[in-house]
Tab-separated table of C-alpha atoms in Angstrom:
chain	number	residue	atom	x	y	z
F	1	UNK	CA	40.025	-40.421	61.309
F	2	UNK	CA	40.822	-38.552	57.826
F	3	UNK	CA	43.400	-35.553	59.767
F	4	UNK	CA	42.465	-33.686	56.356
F	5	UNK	CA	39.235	-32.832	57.384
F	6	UNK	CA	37.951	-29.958	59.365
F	7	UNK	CA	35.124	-30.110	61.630
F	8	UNK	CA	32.844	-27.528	61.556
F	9	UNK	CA	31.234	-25.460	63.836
F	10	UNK	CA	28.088	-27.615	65.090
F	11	UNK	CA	25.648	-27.472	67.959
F	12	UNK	CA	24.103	-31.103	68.976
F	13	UNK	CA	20.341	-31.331	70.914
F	14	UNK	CA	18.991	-34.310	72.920
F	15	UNK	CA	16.037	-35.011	74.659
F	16	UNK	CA	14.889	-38.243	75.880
F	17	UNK	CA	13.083	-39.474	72.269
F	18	UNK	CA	14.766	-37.056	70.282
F	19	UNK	CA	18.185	-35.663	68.847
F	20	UNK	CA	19.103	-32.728	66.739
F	21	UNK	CA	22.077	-30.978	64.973
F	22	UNK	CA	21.936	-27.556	64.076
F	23	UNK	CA	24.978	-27.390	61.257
F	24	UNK	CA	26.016	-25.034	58.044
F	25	UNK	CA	22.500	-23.519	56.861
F	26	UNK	CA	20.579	-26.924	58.287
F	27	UNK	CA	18.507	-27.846	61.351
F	28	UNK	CA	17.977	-31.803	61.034
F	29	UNK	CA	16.307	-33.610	63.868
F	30	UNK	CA	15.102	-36.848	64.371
F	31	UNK	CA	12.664	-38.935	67.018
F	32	UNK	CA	12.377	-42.411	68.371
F	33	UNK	CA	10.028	-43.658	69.634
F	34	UNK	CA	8.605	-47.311	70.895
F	35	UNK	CA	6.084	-49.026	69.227
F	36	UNK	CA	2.718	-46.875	68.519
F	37	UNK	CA	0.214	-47.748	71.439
F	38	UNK	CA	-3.639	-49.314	70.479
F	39	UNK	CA	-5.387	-46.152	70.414
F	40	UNK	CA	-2.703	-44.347	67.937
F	41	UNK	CA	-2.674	-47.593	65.826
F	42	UNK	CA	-6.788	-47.838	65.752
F	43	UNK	CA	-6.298	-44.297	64.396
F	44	UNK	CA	-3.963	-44.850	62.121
F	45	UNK	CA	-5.292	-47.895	60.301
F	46	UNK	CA	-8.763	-46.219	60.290
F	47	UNK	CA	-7.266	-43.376	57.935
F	48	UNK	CA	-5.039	-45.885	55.932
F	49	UNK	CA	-8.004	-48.473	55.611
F	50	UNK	CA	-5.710	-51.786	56.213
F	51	UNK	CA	-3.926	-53.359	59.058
F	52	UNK	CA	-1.148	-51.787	60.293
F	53	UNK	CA	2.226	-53.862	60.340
F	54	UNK	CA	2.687	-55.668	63.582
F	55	UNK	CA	5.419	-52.981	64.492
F	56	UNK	CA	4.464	-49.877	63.724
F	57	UNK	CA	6.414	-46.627	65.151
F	58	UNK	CA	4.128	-44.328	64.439
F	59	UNK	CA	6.025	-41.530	66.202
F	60	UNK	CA	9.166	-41.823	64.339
F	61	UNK	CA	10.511	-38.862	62.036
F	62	UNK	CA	13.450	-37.930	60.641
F	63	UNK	CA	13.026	-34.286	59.651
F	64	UNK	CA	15.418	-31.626	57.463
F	65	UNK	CA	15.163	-28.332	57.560
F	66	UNK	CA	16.813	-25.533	54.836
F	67	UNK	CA	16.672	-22.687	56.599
F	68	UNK	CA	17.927	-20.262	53.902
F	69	UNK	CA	15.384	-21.782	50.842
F	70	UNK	CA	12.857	-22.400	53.848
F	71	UNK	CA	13.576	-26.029	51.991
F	72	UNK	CA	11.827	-28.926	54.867
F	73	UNK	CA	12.086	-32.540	53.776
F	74	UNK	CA	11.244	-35.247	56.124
F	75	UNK	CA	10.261	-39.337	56.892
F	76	UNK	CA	7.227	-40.218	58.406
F	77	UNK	CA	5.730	-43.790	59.098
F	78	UNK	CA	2.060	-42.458	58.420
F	79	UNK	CA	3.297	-41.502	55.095
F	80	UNK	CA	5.629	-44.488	54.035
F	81	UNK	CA	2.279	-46.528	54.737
F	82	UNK	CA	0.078	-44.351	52.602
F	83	UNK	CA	2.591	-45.463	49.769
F	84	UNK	CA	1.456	-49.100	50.069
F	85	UNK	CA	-0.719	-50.547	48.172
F	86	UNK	CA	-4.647	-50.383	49.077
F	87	UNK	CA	-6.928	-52.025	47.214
F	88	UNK	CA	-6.764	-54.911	44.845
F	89	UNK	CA	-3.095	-55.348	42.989
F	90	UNK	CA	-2.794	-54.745	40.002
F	91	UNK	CA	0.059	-54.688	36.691
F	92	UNK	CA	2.747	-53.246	37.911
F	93	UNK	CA	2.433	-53.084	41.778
F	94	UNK	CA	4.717	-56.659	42.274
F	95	UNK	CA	1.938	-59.019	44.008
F	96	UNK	CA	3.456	-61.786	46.027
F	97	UNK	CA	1.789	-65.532	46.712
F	98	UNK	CA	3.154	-67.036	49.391
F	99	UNK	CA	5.587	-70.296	48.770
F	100	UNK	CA	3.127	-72.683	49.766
F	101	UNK	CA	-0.381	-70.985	47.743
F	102	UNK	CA	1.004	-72.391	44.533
F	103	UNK	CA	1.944	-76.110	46.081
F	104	UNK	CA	-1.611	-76.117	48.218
F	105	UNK	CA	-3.535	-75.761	45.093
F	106	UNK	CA	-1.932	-78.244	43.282
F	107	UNK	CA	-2.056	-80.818	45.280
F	108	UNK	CA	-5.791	-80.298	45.709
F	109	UNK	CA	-6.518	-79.915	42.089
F	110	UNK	CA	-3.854	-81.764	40.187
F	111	UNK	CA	-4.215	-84.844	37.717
F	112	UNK	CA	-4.130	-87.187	40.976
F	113	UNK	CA	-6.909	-85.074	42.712
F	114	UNK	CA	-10.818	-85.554	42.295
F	115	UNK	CA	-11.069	-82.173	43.225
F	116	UNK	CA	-12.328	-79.457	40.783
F	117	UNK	CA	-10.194	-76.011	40.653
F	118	UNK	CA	-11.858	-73.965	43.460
F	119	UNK	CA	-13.010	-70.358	42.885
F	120	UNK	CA	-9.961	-68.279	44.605
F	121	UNK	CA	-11.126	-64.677	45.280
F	122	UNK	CA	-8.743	-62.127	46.788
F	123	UNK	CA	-8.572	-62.753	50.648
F	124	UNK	CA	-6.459	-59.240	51.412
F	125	UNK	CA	-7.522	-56.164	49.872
F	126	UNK	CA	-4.117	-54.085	50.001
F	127	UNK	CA	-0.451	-55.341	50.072
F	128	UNK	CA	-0.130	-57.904	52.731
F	129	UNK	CA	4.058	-57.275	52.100
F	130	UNK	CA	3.776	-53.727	52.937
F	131	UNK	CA	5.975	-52.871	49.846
F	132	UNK	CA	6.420	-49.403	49.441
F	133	UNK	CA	8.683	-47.223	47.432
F	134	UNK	CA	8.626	-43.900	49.936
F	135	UNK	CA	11.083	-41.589	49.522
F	136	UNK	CA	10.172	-38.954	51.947
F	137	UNK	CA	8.391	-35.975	51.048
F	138	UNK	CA	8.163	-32.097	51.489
F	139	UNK	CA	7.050	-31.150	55.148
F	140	UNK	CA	3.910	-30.217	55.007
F	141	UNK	CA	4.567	-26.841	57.288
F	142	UNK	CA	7.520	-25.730	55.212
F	143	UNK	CA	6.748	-22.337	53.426
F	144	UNK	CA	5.189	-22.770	49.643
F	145	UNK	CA	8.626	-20.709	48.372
F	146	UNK	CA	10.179	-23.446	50.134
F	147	UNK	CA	9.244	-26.195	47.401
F	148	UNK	CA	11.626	-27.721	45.633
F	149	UNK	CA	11.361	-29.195	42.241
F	150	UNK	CA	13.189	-32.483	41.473
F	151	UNK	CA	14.668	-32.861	38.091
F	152	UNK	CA	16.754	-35.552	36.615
F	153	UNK	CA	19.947	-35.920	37.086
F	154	UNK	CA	22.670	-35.343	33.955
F	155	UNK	CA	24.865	-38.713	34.083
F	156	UNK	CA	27.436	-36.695	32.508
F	157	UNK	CA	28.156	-34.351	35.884
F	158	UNK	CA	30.194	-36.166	38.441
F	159	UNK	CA	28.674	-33.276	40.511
F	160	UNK	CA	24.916	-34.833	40.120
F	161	UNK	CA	26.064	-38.313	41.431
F	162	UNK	CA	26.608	-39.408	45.291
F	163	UNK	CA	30.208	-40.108	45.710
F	164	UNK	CA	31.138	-42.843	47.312
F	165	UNK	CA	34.624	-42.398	47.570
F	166	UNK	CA	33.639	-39.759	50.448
F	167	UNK	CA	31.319	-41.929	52.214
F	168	UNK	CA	33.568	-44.469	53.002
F	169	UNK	CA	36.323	-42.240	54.158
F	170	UNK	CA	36.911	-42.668	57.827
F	171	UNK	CA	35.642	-38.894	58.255
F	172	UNK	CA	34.285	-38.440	61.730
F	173	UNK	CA	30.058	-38.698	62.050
F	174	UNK	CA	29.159	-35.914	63.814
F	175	UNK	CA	25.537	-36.825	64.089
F	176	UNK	CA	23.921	-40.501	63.635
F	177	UNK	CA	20.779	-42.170	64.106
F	178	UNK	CA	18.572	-45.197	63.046
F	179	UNK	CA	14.994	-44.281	62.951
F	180	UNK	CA	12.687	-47.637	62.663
F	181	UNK	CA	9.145	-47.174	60.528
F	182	UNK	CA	7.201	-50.219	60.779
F	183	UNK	CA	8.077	-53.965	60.647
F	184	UNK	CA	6.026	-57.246	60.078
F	185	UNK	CA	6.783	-61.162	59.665
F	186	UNK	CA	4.101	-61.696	57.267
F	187	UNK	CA	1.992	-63.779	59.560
F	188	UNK	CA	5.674	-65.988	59.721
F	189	UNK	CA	5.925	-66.248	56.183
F	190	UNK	CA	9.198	-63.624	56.203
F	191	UNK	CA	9.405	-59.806	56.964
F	192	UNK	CA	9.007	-56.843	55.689
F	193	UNK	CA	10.857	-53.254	57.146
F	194	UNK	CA	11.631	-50.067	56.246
F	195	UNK	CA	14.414	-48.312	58.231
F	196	UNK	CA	15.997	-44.798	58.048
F	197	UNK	CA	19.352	-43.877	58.789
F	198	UNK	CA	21.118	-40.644	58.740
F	199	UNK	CA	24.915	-39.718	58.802
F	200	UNK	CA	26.041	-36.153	58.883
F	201	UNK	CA	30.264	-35.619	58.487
F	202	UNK	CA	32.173	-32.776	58.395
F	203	UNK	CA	31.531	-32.576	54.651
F	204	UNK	CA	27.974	-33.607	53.784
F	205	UNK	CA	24.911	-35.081	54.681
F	206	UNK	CA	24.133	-38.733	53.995
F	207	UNK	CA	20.524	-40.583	53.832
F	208	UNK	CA	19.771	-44.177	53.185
F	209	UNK	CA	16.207	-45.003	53.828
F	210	UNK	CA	15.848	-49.061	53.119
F	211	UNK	CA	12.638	-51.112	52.635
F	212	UNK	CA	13.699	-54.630	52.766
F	213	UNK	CA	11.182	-57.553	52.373
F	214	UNK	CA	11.460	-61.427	52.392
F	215	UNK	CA	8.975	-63.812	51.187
F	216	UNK	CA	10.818	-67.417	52.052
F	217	UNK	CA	11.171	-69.586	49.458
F	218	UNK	CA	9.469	-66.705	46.874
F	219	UNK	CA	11.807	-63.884	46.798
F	220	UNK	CA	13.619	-61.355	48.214
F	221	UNK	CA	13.353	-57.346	47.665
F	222	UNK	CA	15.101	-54.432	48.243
F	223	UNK	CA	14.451	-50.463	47.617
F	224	UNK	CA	16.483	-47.688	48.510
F	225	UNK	CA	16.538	-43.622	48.629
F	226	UNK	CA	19.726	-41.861	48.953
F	227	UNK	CA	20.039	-38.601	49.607
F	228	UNK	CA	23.357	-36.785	49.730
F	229	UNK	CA	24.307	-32.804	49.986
F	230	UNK	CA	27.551	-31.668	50.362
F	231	UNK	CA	28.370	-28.292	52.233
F	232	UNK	CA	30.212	-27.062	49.547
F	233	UNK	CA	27.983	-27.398	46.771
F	234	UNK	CA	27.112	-23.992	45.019
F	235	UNK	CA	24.203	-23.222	44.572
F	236	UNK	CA	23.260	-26.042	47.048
F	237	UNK	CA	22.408	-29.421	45.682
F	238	UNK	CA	20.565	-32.709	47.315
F	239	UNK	CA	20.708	-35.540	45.137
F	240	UNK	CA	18.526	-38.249	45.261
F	241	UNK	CA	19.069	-41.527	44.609
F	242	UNK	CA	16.561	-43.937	44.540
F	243	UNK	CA	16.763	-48.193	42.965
F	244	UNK	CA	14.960	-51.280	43.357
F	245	UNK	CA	15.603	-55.099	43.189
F	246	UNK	CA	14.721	-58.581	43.540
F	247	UNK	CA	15.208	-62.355	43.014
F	248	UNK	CA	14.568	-65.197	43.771
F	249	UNK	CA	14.436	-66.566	47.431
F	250	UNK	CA	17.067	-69.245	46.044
F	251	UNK	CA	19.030	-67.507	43.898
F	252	UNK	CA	20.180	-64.986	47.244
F	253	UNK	CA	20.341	-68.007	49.232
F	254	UNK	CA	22.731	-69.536	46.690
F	255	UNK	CA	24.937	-66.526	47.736
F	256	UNK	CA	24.991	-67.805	51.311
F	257	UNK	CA	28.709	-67.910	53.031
F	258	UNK	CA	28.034	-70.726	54.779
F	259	UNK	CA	24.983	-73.274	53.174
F	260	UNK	CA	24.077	-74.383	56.470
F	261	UNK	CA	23.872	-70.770	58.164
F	262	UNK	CA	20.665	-68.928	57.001
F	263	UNK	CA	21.222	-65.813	59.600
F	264	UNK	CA	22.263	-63.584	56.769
F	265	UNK	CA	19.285	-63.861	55.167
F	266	UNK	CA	17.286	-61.530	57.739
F	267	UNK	CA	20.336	-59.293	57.433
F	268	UNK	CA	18.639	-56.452	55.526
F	269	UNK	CA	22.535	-54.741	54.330
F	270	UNK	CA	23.815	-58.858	53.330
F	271	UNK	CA	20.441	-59.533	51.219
F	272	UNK	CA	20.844	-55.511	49.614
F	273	UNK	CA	24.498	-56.210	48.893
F	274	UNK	CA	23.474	-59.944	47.143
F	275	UNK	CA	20.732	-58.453	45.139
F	276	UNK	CA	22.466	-54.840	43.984
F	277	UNK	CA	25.700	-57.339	43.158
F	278	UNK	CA	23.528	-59.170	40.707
F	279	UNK	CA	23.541	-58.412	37.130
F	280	UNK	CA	20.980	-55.760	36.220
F	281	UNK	CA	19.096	-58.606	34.107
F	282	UNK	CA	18.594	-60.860	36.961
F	283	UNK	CA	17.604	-58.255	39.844
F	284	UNK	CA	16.000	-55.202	37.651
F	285	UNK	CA	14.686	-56.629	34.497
F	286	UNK	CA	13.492	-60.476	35.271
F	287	UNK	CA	13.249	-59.711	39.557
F	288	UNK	CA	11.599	-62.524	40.920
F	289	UNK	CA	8.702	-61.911	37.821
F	290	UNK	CA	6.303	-60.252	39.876
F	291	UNK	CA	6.539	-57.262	37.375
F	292	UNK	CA	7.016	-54.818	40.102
F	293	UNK	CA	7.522	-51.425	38.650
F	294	UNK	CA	9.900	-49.932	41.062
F	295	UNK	CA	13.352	-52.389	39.343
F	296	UNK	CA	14.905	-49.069	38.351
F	297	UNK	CA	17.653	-46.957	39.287
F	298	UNK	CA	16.784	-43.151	39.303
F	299	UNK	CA	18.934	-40.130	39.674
F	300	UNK	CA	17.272	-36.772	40.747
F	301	UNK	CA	18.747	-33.649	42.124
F	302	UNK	CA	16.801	-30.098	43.906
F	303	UNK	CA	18.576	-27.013	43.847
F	304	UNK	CA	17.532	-24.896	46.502
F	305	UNK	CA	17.725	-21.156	46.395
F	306	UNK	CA	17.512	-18.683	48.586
F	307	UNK	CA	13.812	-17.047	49.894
């Protein structure tokens, strides 16, 4: 524990599904939940117009609240599904095959096979991965002065970037918690998950919100939001931080500690840590050539004022 650092003054809530920190000018609180029962799923998937991941927390939330700006931002599971994809895929939104499409084909319509190239027609109208580049959004009962415009960052101002040097001090967490969104296995062809977690120090608040997906043998993928205030930013600043990646299903697994133990490769933090380690040519330019848009890094920061 960093001695250097004072703790502030800091009231802490709990409740059965639910914990909450009331701390400087912010009320966070988060809720977890277990997995959405039949009737809440039916509902859901009837408004989003797919299948719902076979895990699906429908009641989970991680919720910050401003109160000075009125400023609320928060994660919802009904809205990090409304970013994936419905409808048919096009340029841009990183369509997977499985391993074996490819292979099946070919065998059945090579130069060996009397068969003729079938007709293939789409057999899933919306993103069977459940990729989705949510980054949260403004809660919907926050005051309208409470809206916040995001603007780019300048890469010149140390003050616009996250630092990292005070995340990984041993500062003591005041307030922590994992909040699950959905997860899937892709019908046993991988997994796909998007988790939340929240740390809030002495100094600052810290976000990561991580969609992870794996596609064996086709590719892994990774995106992440950030978001980081500190306490003692004037006026206050969140910064948001937001990148994506992939490669390869073999070039990760090349990356393996041991070749013969594949558990790290359903280790969402080992397969972000392979794929943000790559160079930026590999994991944000060429990905896994799916042409998935989201192979960026992006820097934005709010400034919120006072109502």
């Amino acid at each position: 524990m960093s001695a250097a650092v004072a703790v502030p003054e800091h009231k802490l809530f709990e409740s059965p599904n639910s914990r909450s920190i009331d701390i400087s000018d912010w009320f966070i609180t988060t809720s977890t939940n277990p997995i959405s029962n039949a009737s809440a799923c039916d509902a859901l998937q009837a408004e989003l117009g797919f299948p719902l991941p076979e895990m699906t927390f429908g009641r989970n939330l991680l919720t910050l609240e401003h109160r000075p700006s009125g400023w609320k931002y928060t994660f919802t599971t009904d809205a990090a599904l409304k970013a994936v994809k419905n409808g048919q895929l096009e340029e841009g939104d990183g369509g997977v095959k499985v391993g074996y499409a490819d292979k099946w084909l070919q065998s059945r319509t090579g130069p060996s096979s009397n068969l003729p190239m079938p007709v293939t027609v789409p057999t899933k109208s919306y993103d069977w991965t459940y990729t989705t580049a949510y980054t949260g959004h403004e809660h919907p009962d926050a005051p309208s002065q409470g809206a916040i415009a995001w603007t780019p960052a300048d890469p010149d101002n140390l003050s616009h970037s996250i630092p990292l040097a005070e995340l990984t001090r041993p500062d003591p967490i005041l307030f922590y918690a994992e909040i699950p969104l959905f997860e899937d296995e892709l019908h046993d062809n991988g997994s796909s998950n998007l988790l939340v977690r929240i740390r809030v120090m002495p100094t600052c608040i810290f976000i990561l919100a991580r969609f992870t997906l794996r596609v064996d043998n086709v590719l892994f993928r990774t995106h992440d939001t950030r978001i980081y205030h500190s306490f003692e930013s004037q006026p206050p600043l969140v910064i948001r931080e937001t990148c994506g990646w992939e490669a390869p299903y073999d070039r990760v697994k090349r990356q393996l500690p041991k070749r013969d133990d594949l558990t790290p490769l359903t280790d969402p933090t080992f397969i972000a840590k392979i794929l943000a380690g790559l160079p930026s040519e590999v994991s944000q330019k060429e990905g896994a050539k799916t042409g998935w848009r989201e192979l960026r890094r992006r820097v934005e920061l709010a400034v919120l004022t006072r109502n």
